[in-house]
CSV table of C-alpha atoms in Angstrom, one decimal:
chain,number,residue,atom,x,y,z
A,847,MET,CA,-7.3,31.7,16.3
A,848,GLU,CA,-5.7,28.8,15.1
A,849,LYS,CA,-4.3,28.2,11.9
A,850,LYS,CA,-4.6,25.9,8.9
A,851,SER,CA,-1.4,23.9,8.5
A,852,VAL,CA,-0.6,24.1,5.1
A,853,LEU,CA,-1.2,20.4,3.7
A,854,SER,CA,-5.0,21.1,4.5
A,855,ARG,CA,-4.8,24.1,1.6
A,856,PRO,CA,-7.3,22.4,-1.4
A,857,LEU,CA,-4.4,22.4,-3.7
A,858,VAL,CA,-1.8,20.9,-1.5
A,859,MET,CA,-3.5,18.3,-0.7
A,860,ILE,CA,-4.4,17.7,-3.7
A,861,ILE,CA,-0.7,17.2,-5.5
A,862,LEU,CA,1.0,15.7,-2.6
A,863,ALA,CA,-2.6,12.8,-2.6
A,864,PHE,CA,-1.9,12.0,-6.9
A,865,PHE,CA,1.5,12.5,-5.9
A,866,CYS,CA,1.7,9.7,-3.4
A,867,GLN,CA,-1.3,7.3,-5.2
A,868,GLY,CA,-0.2,8.0,-8.5
A,869,LEU,CA,3.4,6.8,-6.8
A,870,TRP,CA,2.2,3.8,-4.9
A,871,GLY,CA,-0.1,2.8,-8.3
A,872,ILE,CA,3.6,2.3,-10.1
A,873,VAL,CA,4.8,0.1,-7.3
A,874,PHE,CA,3.7,-3.6,-9.2
A,875,PRO,CA,5.3,-3.2,-12.6
A,876,VAL,CA,8.6,-2.0,-10.8
A,877,ILE,CA,8.3,-4.5,-8.3
A,878,LYS,CA,7.9,-6.5,-11.8
A,879,LYS,CA,10.5,-5.2,-13.9
A,880,GLY,CA,13.1,-5.2,-10.8
A,881,TYR,CA,12.2,-9.5,-10.6
A,882,GLU,CA,13.6,-8.4,-14.3
A,883,LEU,CA,16.8,-6.4,-13.9
A,884,PHE,CA,18.0,-9.0,-10.6
A,885,SER,CA,17.0,-12.3,-12.7
A,886,ILE,CA,14.4,-13.0,-9.3
A,887,SER,CA,12.6,-15.9,-9.6
A,888,GLY,CA,12.7,-17.9,-6.4
A,889,PRO,CA,10.5,-16.9,-3.3
A,890,GLY,CA,13.6,-16.3,-0.9
A,891,SER,CA,15.1,-13.9,-3.1
A,892,THR,CA,11.9,-12.4,-3.6
A,893,LEU,CA,11.4,-11.8,0.0
A,894,LEU,CA,15.4,-10.2,0.1
A,895,PHE,CA,14.4,-8.3,-2.5
A,896,ALA,CA,11.2,-7.1,-0.4
A,897,ALA,CA,14.2,-7.4,2.6
A,898,ILE,CA,16.1,-4.3,1.8
A,899,ARG,CA,13.4,-1.9,0.0
A,900,PHE,CA,11.9,-1.9,3.3
A,901,MET,CA,14.6,-1.5,5.4
A,902,VAL,CA,16.0,1.3,3.5
A,903,ALA,CA,12.3,2.9,4.0
A,904,GLY,CA,12.5,2.1,7.5
A,905,VAL,CA,15.7,4.2,8.0
A,906,LEU,CA,14.6,6.8,6.0
A,907,LEU,CA,11.5,7.1,8.0
A,908,LEU,CA,13.5,7.2,11.5
A,909,ALA,CA,16.3,9.5,10.2
A,910,VAL,CA,13.5,11.8,9.0
A,911,ASP,CA,11.7,11.9,12.1
A,912,THR,CA,15.4,12.4,14.3
A,913,VAL,CA,16.2,15.5,12.0
A,914,VAL,CA,13.0,16.8,12.9
A,915,GLU,CA,12.7,16.1,16.6
A,916,LYS,CA,16.3,16.2,17.3
A,917,ARG,CA,16.7,13.5,18.9
A,918,PHE,CA,16.1,9.5,17.3
A,919,PRO,CA,12.9,8.1,18.3
A,920,VAL,CA,12.9,5.7,20.8
A,921,LEU,CA,9.5,3.7,22.1
A,922,LYS,CA,8.7,3.1,25.6
A,923,ARG,CA,8.8,-0.7,26.9
A,924,LYS,CA,5.0,-1.0,26.7
A,925,GLU,CA,5.2,0.0,22.9
A,926,TYR,CA,7.1,-2.9,21.7
A,927,GLY,CA,5.0,-5.3,21.9
A,928,SER,CA,2.7,-3.4,20.3
A,929,VAL,CA,5.3,-2.0,16.7
A,930,LEU,CA,6.5,-6.2,17.1
A,931,PHE,CA,2.6,-6.8,15.9
A,932,LEU,CA,2.4,-4.5,13.7
A,933,GLY,CA,5.5,-4.6,11.5
A,934,SER,CA,5.2,-8.6,11.6
A,935,ILE,CA,1.6,-8.6,10.5
A,936,GLN,CA,1.2,-5.4,8.2
A,937,THR,CA,5.0,-5.6,6.6
A,938,GLY,CA,6.3,-9.2,7.6
A,939,LEU,CA,3.0,-11.6,6.7
A,940,ALA,CA,1.4,-8.8,4.1
A,941,TYR,CA,4.5,-8.4,1.4
A,942,ALA,CA,6.1,-12.3,2.0
A,943,LEU,CA,2.4,-13.0,0.4
A,944,GLN,CA,2.9,-9.8,-2.0
A,945,TYR,CA,5.9,-11.0,-3.4
A,946,ILE,CA,6.0,-14.1,-3.6
A,947,ALA,CA,2.4,-13.4,-5.3
A,948,MET,CA,4.2,-11.1,-8.2
A,949,ILE,CA,6.1,-13.5,-9.3
A,950,ARG,CA,3.0,-15.1,-11.0
A,951,ALA,CA,0.9,-12.5,-10.9
A,952,ALA,CA,0.7,-9.8,-13.9
A,953,SER,CA,1.2,-6.4,-12.8
A,954,ILE,CA,-1.3,-5.5,-13.9
A,955,ASN,CA,-3.3,-7.7,-11.7
A,956,CYS,CA,-1.8,-6.7,-9.2
A,957,SER,CA,-3.3,-3.6,-10.2
A,958,ILE,CA,-6.6,-3.5,-10.3
A,959,LEU,CA,-7.1,-6.1,-6.9
A,960,ASN,CA,-5.2,-3.1,-5.0
A,961,GLY,CA,-8.0,-1.2,-5.7
A,962,THR,CA,-10.1,-3.3,-3.7
A,963,GLY,CA,-8.1,-2.1,-0.8
A,964,VAL,CA,-10.3,0.6,1.1
A,965,ILE,CA,-13.4,-2.3,0.0
A,966,PHE,CA,-12.2,-4.3,2.9
A,967,SER,CA,-10.8,-1.1,4.7
A,968,THR,CA,-14.7,-0.3,5.5
A,969,ILE,CA,-15.4,-3.5,6.3
A,970,PHE,CA,-12.9,-4.8,8.8
A,971,ALA,CA,-14.0,-0.5,10.8
A,972,HIS,CA,-17.1,-2.0,10.6
A,973,LEU,CA,-16.6,-4.7,12.8
A,974,LEU,CA,-13.8,-3.3,14.7
A,975,PHE,CA,-14.8,0.6,15.8
A,976,PRO,CA,-18.9,1.1,16.4
A,977,ASP,CA,-18.9,4.6,15.1
A,978,ASP,CA,-17.4,4.1,11.6
A,979,ARG,CA,-20.2,1.4,10.4
A,980,LEU,CA,-21.5,-0.2,7.1
A,981,THR,CA,-24.0,1.9,4.9
A,982,LEU,CA,-26.3,1.8,1.8
A,983,LYS,CA,-23.8,3.9,0.6
A,984,LYS,CA,-20.6,2.3,1.0
A,985,ALA,CA,-22.3,-1.3,0.8
A,986,VAL,CA,-23.4,0.1,-3.0
A,987,GLY,CA,-19.7,1.1,-3.7
A,988,ALA,CA,-18.5,-2.9,-2.6
A,989,ILE,CA,-20.9,-3.8,-5.2
A,990,VAL,CA,-19.5,-1.9,-7.3
A,991,GLY,CA,-15.8,-3.0,-6.8
A,992,PHE,CA,-15.8,-6.2,-6.6
A,993,MET,CA,-18.3,-6.2,-10.2
A,994,GLY,CA,-14.5,-4.5,-11.6
A,995,VAL,CA,-12.6,-7.2,-9.8
A,996,LEU,CA,-14.8,-9.7,-11.4
A,997,VAL,CA,-15.4,-8.4,-14.8
A,998,CYS,CA,-11.8,-8.9,-14.8
A,999,PHE,CA,-10.5,-12.3,-13.7
A,1000,LEU,CA,-13.9,-14.2,-15.6
A,1001,TRP,CA,-14.0,-11.7,-18.6
A,1002,GLY,CA,-15.9,-14.9,-21.2
A,1003,GLY,CA,-16.2,-16.4,-18.4
A,1004,LYS,CA,-12.8,-19.2,-18.2
A,1005,GLY,CA,-11.7,-17.2,-14.9
A,1006,GLU,CA,-7.8,-18.4,-16.8
A,1007,SER,CA,-6.2,-15.3,-15.3
A,1008,PHE,CA,-6.9,-16.1,-11.5
A,1009,THR,CA,-4.3,-18.5,-9.7
A,1010,PHE,CA,-3.7,-18.6,-6.4
A,1011,PHE,CA,-0.5,-18.5,-6.2
A,1012,GLY,CA,-0.7,-15.8,-8.0
A,1013,GLU,CA,-3.5,-13.5,-8.5
A,1014,GLY,CA,-4.7,-15.5,-5.0
A,1015,LEU,CA,-2.2,-15.0,-3.0
A,1016,GLU,CA,-1.8,-11.0,-3.6
A,1017,LEU,CA,-5.7,-10.7,-3.0
A,1018,ILE,CA,-4.5,-12.7,0.9
A,1019,SER,CA,-1.6,-9.8,1.4
A,1020,ILE,CA,-4.2,-7.1,0.3
A,1021,ILE,CA,-6.1,-8.5,3.2
A,1022,THR,CA,-3.8,-8.8,6.0
A,1023,PHE,CA,-2.4,-5.1,5.1
A,1024,VAL,CA,-5.6,-3.3,5.6
A,1025,PHE,CA,-6.2,-6.2,8.7
A,1026,GLY,CA,-3.5,-4.9,10.3
A,1027,SER,CA,-4.0,-0.6,9.4
A,1028,ASN,CA,-7.4,-0.9,10.7
A,1029,ILE,CA,-5.5,-2.6,14.0
A,1030,SER,CA,-3.2,0.6,14.3
A,1031,ARG,CA,-5.5,2.2,15.1
A,1032,LEU,CA,-5.9,0.5,17.7
A,1033,ILE,CA,-2.8,-0.5,19.2
A,1034,THR,CA,-0.7,2.5,19.0
A,1035,LYS,CA,-2.7,5.1,20.0
A,1036,ASP,CA,0.3,7.5,22.0
A,1037,ILE,CA,3.1,6.1,19.2
A,1038,LYS,CA,3.6,9.4,16.2
A,1039,PRO,CA,2.3,7.7,13.0
A,1040,VAL,CA,5.7,8.4,11.2
A,1041,VAL,CA,8.0,6.7,14.1
A,1042,ALA,CA,5.3,3.9,14.0
A,1043,SER,CA,5.6,3.2,10.2
A,1044,GLY,CA,9.3,3.6,10.6
A,1045,TYR,CA,9.5,0.5,13.2
A,1046,ASN,CA,6.1,-1.7,11.3
A,1047,LEU,CA,8.5,-1.6,8.1
A,1048,LEU,CA,12.0,-1.9,9.8
A,1049,ILE,CA,10.9,-4.8,11.7
A,1050,GLY,CA,8.8,-5.9,8.8
A,1051,GLY,CA,11.9,-5.5,6.8
A,1052,PHE,CA,14.3,-7.7,8.8
A,1053,GLU,CA,11.4,-10.4,9.1
A,1054,LEU,CA,11.3,-10.8,5.7
A,1055,PHE,CA,15.2,-11.2,4.8
A,1056,VAL,CA,16.0,-14.3,7.8
A,1057,LEU,CA,13.0,-15.8,6.2
A,1058,GLY,CA,14.2,-15.2,2.5
A,1059,LEU,CA,18.0,-16.0,3.5
A,1060,ILE,CA,16.6,-19.5,5.3
A,1061,LEU,CA,15.1,-20.2,2.3
A,1062,GLY,CA,18.1,-19.7,0.6
A,1063,GLY,CA,17.9,-16.4,-0.5
A,1064,ARG,CA,20.3,-14.6,-3.2
A,1065,ILE,CA,20.4,-11.6,-4.8
A,1066,GLY,CA,23.0,-10.3,-7.7
A,1067,TRP,CA,24.2,-6.8,-9.0
A,1068,GLY,CA,21.1,-5.7,-11.2
A,1069,GLY,CA,23.3,-2.5,-12.5
A,1070,PHE,CA,22.1,0.6,-12.5
A,1071,TYR,CA,18.4,0.6,-13.2
A,1072,GLY,CA,18.2,-2.0,-10.6
A,1073,LEU,CA,19.6,0.3,-8.2
A,1074,LEU,CA,16.7,3.0,-9.5
A,1075,CYS,CA,14.1,0.2,-8.9
A,1076,LEU,CA,15.4,-0.2,-5.5
A,1077,VAL,CA,15.9,3.6,-4.4
A,1078,PHE,CA,12.1,3.7,-6.2
A,1079,LEU,CA,11.0,1.1,-4.3
A,1080,SER,CA,12.4,2.7,-1.0
A,1081,LEU,CA,11.1,6.3,-1.1
A,1082,THR,CA,8.2,5.3,-2.4
A,1083,SER,CA,7.4,2.7,0.8
A,1084,SER,CA,9.0,6.0,3.1
A,1085,LEU,CA,8.7,8.8,1.7
A,1086,CYS,CA,4.7,9.0,0.4
A,1087,LEU,CA,3.7,6.9,3.7
A,1088,TYR,CA,5.9,10.1,5.5
A,1089,LEU,CA,3.1,12.3,3.2
A,1090,TRP,CA,0.5,10.8,3.4
A,1091,THR,CA,0.3,10.4,7.2
A,1092,ALA,CA,0.8,14.4,7.2
A,1093,LEU,CA,-2.5,15.0,5.1
A,1094,ILE,CA,-4.4,12.8,7.3
A,1095,LYS,CA,-3.7,14.6,10.4
A,1096,GLU,CA,-4.4,17.5,8.7
A,1097,ASN,CA,-7.6,16.8,7.1
A,1098,THR,CA,-10.4,14.2,7.1
A,1099,VAL,CA,-10.0,11.0,6.5
A,1100,SER,CA,-13.1,10.6,3.5
A,1101,ARG,CA,-11.4,13.9,1.6
A,1102,ILE,CA,-8.3,11.8,1.6
A,1103,ALA,CA,-9.6,8.8,1.0
A,1104,VAL,CA,-10.9,9.1,-2.2
A,1105,PHE,CA,-7.9,9.8,-4.2
A,1106,GLN,CA,-6.8,5.7,-3.7
A,1107,CYS,CA,-9.2,6.3,-7.5
A,1108,VAL,CA,-6.1,7.1,-8.9
A,1109,ASN,CA,-3.7,3.7,-7.8
A,1110,PRO,CA,-5.3,1.8,-10.5
A,1111,ILE,CA,-5.0,4.1,-13.3
A,1112,THR,CA,-1.4,4.9,-12.5
A,1113,GLY,CA,-0.2,0.7,-12.1
A,1114,ALA,CA,-2.4,-0.2,-15.6
A,1115,ILE,CA,-0.4,2.9,-17.3
A,1116,ALA,CA,2.7,1.8,-15.6
A,1117,ALA,CA,2.5,-1.9,-16.9
A,1118,SER,CA,2.1,-0.9,-20.7
A,1119,LEU,CA,5.1,1.3,-20.7
A,1120,LEU,CA,6.8,-1.0,-18.2
A,1121,LEU,CA,6.1,-4.4,-18.7
A,1122,GLY,CA,4.3,-4.5,-22.1
A,1123,GLU,CA,1.4,-5.6,-20.6
A,1124,ASN,CA,-1.7,-5.4,-23.0
A,1125,VAL,CA,-3.7,-3.1,-20.5
A,1126,PHE,CA,-6.2,-1.8,-23.0
A,1127,GLN,CA,-7.3,-5.2,-23.3
A,1128,PRO,CA,-11.6,-4.2,-23.2
A,1129,LYS,CA,-11.7,-5.5,-19.8
A,1130,TYR,CA,-8.9,-4.4,-17.5
A,1131,MET,CA,-10.6,-0.8,-19.2
A,1132,VAL,CA,-13.8,-1.8,-17.3
A,1133,SER,CA,-12.1,-3.1,-15.3
A,1134,VAL,CA,-10.3,-0.5,-13.4
A,1135,VAL,CA,-13.5,2.1,-14.2
A,1136,LEU,CA,-15.8,0.0,-11.3
A,1137,VAL,CA,-13.1,-0.1,-9.4
A,1138,THR,CA,-12.2,3.2,-9.3
A,1139,LEU,CA,-16.5,3.2,-9.4
A,1140,GLY,CA,-16.5,1.9,-6.1
A,1141,ILE,CA,-13.7,3.6,-4.5
A,1142,VAL,CA,-15.2,6.7,-5.3
A,1143,ILE,CA,-18.8,5.7,-3.7
A,1144,ILE,CA,-17.3,4.5,-0.6
A,1145,THR,CA,-15.0,7.1,0.4
A,1146,SER,CA,-16.9,10.4,-1.1
A,1147,ARG,CA,-18.9,12.9,1.5
A,1148,PRO,CA,-20.9,15.0,1.0
A,1149,LYS,CA,-18.7,18.9,0.3
A,1150,SER,CA,-20.7,19.8,3.4
A,1151,THR,CA,-18.9,17.7,5.1
A,1152,LEU,CA,-15.6,17.7,4.6
């Protein structure tokens, strides 16, 4: 009888899933705090800040795989194009849009929008994969989740908290990232997830670095706390992605995906603590509840199927 991995044990799975999604939710406020510490305002400097995070994260993932396998992960010639495409879309383009959006968008708004990623993922999966069609339950979850977004931005009938170059770019970034995630299932079947992710982050980070320099970006010294921000963001991209990939490998996707509901909640709490954003307004509280409920509806399944 095949021995089950420790990662499939319920308690271990729950702790690690909460850990990953909890940290990912905190990312938006930390990015905004990093902008303050490094005095970042223009697109070029913003992209350089993102580039450092992702290049370091990519190197860390590849280093971990090198230690585990006792050899550096070298891609086959036929895999170059797939990894280059994935890195350009999922890291380069998606995070270029996100980091520029974060200059103007409130972090709580980005956290709420980020919770809709599972909704877009469901839609793309329906279009790309015959075995993952949209069901009535998923459609209901998507509607509930989008109601949460509408509550956030249309509360009071003004919609004044939504701007194209802020929340609009963030929404496009989420759609781009989710599209890349779905495409990755098709183009990296024969590449280890950790290796594909490491090259993904490294390639996308390098592209962001070059673009940031072209746009005249500069980054000064952000002090000790600025360094902590970069370390946290890099570790979040590498460690959490590594753990999440391992969890998905040892558990069903539906069993893990439900923990994405933690993301907008921790993001709201961190926005309040780190940035002093007033996240306890009724519209934000209702919005977080609806987006979280939508995620749970989409990803939950009867216990017998887990």
